GROMACS .gro file of C-alpha atoms in nm:
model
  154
    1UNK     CA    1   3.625   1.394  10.764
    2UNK     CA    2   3.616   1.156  10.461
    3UNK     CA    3   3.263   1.224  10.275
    4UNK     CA    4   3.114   0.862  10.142
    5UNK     CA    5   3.023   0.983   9.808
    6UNK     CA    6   3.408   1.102   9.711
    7UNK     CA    7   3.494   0.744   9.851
    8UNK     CA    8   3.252   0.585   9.607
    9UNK     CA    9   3.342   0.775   9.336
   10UNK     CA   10   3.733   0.697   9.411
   11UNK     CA   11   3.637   0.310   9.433
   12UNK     CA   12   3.396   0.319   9.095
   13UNK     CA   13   3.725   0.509   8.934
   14UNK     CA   14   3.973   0.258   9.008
   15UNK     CA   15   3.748  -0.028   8.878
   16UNK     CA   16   3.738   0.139   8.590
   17UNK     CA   17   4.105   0.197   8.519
   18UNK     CA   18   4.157  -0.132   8.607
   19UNK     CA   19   3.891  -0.255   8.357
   20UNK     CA   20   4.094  -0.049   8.117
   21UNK     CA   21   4.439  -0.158   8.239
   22UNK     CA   22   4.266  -0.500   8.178
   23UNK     CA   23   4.195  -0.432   7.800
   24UNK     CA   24   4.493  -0.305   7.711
   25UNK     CA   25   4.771  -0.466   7.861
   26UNK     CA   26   4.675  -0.807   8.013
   27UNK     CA   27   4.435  -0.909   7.698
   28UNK     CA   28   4.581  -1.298   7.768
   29UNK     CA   29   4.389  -1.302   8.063
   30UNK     CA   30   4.042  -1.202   7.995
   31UNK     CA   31   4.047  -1.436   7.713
   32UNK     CA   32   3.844  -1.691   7.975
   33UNK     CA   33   3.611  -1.439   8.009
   34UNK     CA   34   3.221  -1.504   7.907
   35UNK     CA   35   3.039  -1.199   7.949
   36UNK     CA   36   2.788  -1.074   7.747
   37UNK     CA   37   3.016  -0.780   7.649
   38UNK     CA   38   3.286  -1.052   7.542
   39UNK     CA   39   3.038  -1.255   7.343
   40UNK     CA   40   2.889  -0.969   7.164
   41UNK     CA   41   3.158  -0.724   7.100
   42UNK     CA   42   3.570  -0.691   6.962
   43UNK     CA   43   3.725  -0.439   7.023
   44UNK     CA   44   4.032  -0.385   6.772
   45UNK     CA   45   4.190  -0.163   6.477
   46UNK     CA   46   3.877   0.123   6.375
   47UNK     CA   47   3.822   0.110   6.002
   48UNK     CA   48   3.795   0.533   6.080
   49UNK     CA   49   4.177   0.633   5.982
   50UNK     CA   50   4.357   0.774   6.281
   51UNK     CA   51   4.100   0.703   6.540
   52UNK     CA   52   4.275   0.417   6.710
   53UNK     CA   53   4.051   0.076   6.864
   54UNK     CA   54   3.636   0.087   6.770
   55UNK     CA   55   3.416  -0.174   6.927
   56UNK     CA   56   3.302  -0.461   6.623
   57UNK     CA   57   2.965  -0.665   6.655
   58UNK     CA   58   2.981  -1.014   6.707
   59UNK     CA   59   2.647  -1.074   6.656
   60UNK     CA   60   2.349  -0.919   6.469
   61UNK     CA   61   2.091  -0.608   6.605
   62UNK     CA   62   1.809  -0.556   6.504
   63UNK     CA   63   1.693  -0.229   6.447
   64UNK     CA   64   1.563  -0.053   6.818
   65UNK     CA   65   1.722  -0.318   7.037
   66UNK     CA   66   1.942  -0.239   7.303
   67UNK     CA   67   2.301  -0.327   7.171
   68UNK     CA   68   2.452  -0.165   7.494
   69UNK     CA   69   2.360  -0.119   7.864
   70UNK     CA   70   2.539   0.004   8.175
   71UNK     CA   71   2.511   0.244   8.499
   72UNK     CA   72   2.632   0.561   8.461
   73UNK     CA   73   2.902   0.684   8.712
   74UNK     CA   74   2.831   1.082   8.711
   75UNK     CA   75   3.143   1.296   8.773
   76UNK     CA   76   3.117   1.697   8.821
   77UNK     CA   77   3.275   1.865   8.567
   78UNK     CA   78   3.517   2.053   8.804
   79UNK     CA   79   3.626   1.735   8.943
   80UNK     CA   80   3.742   1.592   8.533
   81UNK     CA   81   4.118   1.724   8.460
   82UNK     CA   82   4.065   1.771   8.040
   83UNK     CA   83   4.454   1.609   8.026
   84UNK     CA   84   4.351   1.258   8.206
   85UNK     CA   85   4.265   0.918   8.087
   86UNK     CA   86   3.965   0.954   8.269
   87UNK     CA   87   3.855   1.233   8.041
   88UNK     CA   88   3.918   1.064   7.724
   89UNK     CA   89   3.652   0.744   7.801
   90UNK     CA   90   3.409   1.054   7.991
   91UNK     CA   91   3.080   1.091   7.792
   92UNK     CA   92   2.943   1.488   7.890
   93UNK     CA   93   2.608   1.442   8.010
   94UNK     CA   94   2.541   1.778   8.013
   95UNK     CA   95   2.737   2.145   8.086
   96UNK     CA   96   2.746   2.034   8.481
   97UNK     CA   97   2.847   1.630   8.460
   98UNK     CA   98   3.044   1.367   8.298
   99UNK     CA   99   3.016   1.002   8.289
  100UNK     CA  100   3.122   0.695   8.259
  101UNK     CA  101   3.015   0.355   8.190
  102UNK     CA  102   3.139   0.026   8.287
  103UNK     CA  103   3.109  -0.174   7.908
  104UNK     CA  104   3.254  -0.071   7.600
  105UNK     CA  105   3.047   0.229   7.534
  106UNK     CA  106   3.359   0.470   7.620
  107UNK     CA  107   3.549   0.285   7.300
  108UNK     CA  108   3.247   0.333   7.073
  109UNK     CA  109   3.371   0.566   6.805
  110UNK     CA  110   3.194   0.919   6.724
  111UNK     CA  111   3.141   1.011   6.346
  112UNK     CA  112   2.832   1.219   6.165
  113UNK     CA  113   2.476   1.174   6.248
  114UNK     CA  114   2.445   0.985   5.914
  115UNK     CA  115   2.716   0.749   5.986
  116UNK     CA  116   2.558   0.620   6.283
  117UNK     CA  117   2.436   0.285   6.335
  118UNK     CA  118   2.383   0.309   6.723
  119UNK     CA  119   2.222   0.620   6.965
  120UNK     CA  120   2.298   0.706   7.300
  121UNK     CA  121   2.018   0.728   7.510
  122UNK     CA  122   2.059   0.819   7.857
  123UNK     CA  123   1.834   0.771   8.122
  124UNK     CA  124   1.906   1.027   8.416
  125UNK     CA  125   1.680   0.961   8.667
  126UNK     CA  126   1.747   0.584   8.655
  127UNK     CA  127   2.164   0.655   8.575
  128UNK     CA  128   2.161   0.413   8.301
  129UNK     CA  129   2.350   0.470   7.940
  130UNK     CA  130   2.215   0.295   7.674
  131UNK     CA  131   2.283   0.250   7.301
  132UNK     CA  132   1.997   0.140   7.066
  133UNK     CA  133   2.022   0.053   6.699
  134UNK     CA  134   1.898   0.229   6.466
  135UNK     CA  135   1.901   0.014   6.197
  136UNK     CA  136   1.989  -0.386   6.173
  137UNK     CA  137   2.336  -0.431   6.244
  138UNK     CA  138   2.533  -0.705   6.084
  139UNK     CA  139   2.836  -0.911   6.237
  140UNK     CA  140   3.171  -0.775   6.215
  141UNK     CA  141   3.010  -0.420   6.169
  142UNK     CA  142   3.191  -0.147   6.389
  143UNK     CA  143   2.947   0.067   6.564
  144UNK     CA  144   2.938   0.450   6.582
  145UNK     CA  145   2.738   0.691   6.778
  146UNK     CA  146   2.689   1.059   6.788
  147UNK     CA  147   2.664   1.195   7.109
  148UNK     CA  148   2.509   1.556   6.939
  149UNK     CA  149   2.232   1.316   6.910
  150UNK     CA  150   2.152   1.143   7.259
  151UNK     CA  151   1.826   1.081   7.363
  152UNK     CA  152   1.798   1.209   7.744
  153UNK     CA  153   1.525   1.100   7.921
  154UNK     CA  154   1.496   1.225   8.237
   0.00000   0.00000   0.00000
């Protein structure tokens, strides 16, 4: 018999590889788009060498506001294969679960603690991923994150 969670889980995944199909190869047609996540973020060439797309400001943080804010879809470990796509956009929530979110936060690029304008902070109980700034943030300034340094509240 077909459990209801593995269903959901199935359905949340393909949204998500189609939001990602989205990005990457049909970019003409989301250009209509008006979201919040369109209107506040680019993503495009990372300034880090080698590390492919990074997600740019639009417009300006202040320090402690919520830049970023999405449901997290938790995956069991077991059930991640380390060679997928999937895996790649995963954040590990802990030695047990994976997640994902549905925004940009899987193309927010990881560098040193003091690098960092943005912090993850992840709120279990409520399965919400959020970043926060952690200083002002300027337009046209990529973000990075650290996820050594989450914030898990549970």
């Amino acid at each position: 018999m077909y459990n209801i969670n593995n269903i959901l889980k199935i359905i949340l995944f393909l949204l998500v590889l189609l939001f990602f199909y989205n990005i990457n190869v049909n970019k003409n047609s989301l250009n209509n788009i008006n979201s919040p996540q369109d209107l506040w973020f680019e993503v495009k060439k990372s300034l880090i060498p080698n590390a492919g797309r990074g997600v740019f400001t639009k417009k300006k943080f202040k320090k402690n506001e919520i830049v970023m804010s999405s449901p997290m879809l938790l995956i069991p470990k077991k059930e991640i294969n380390k060679n997928s796509v999937l895996y790649k956009y995963a954040g590990q929530l802990n030695k047990n679960y994976f997640f994902l979110t549905f925004d940009y936060q899987g193309l927010v690029n990881t560098t040193r603690s003091d690098e960092c304008n943005i912090r993850a902070v992840w709120r279990t109980n409520e399965h919400i991923s959020q970043y926060i700034a952690l200083r002002d943030i300027n337009i046209g300034e990529e973000l990075y994150q650290d996820y050594t340094n989450a914030l898990i509240l549970n």
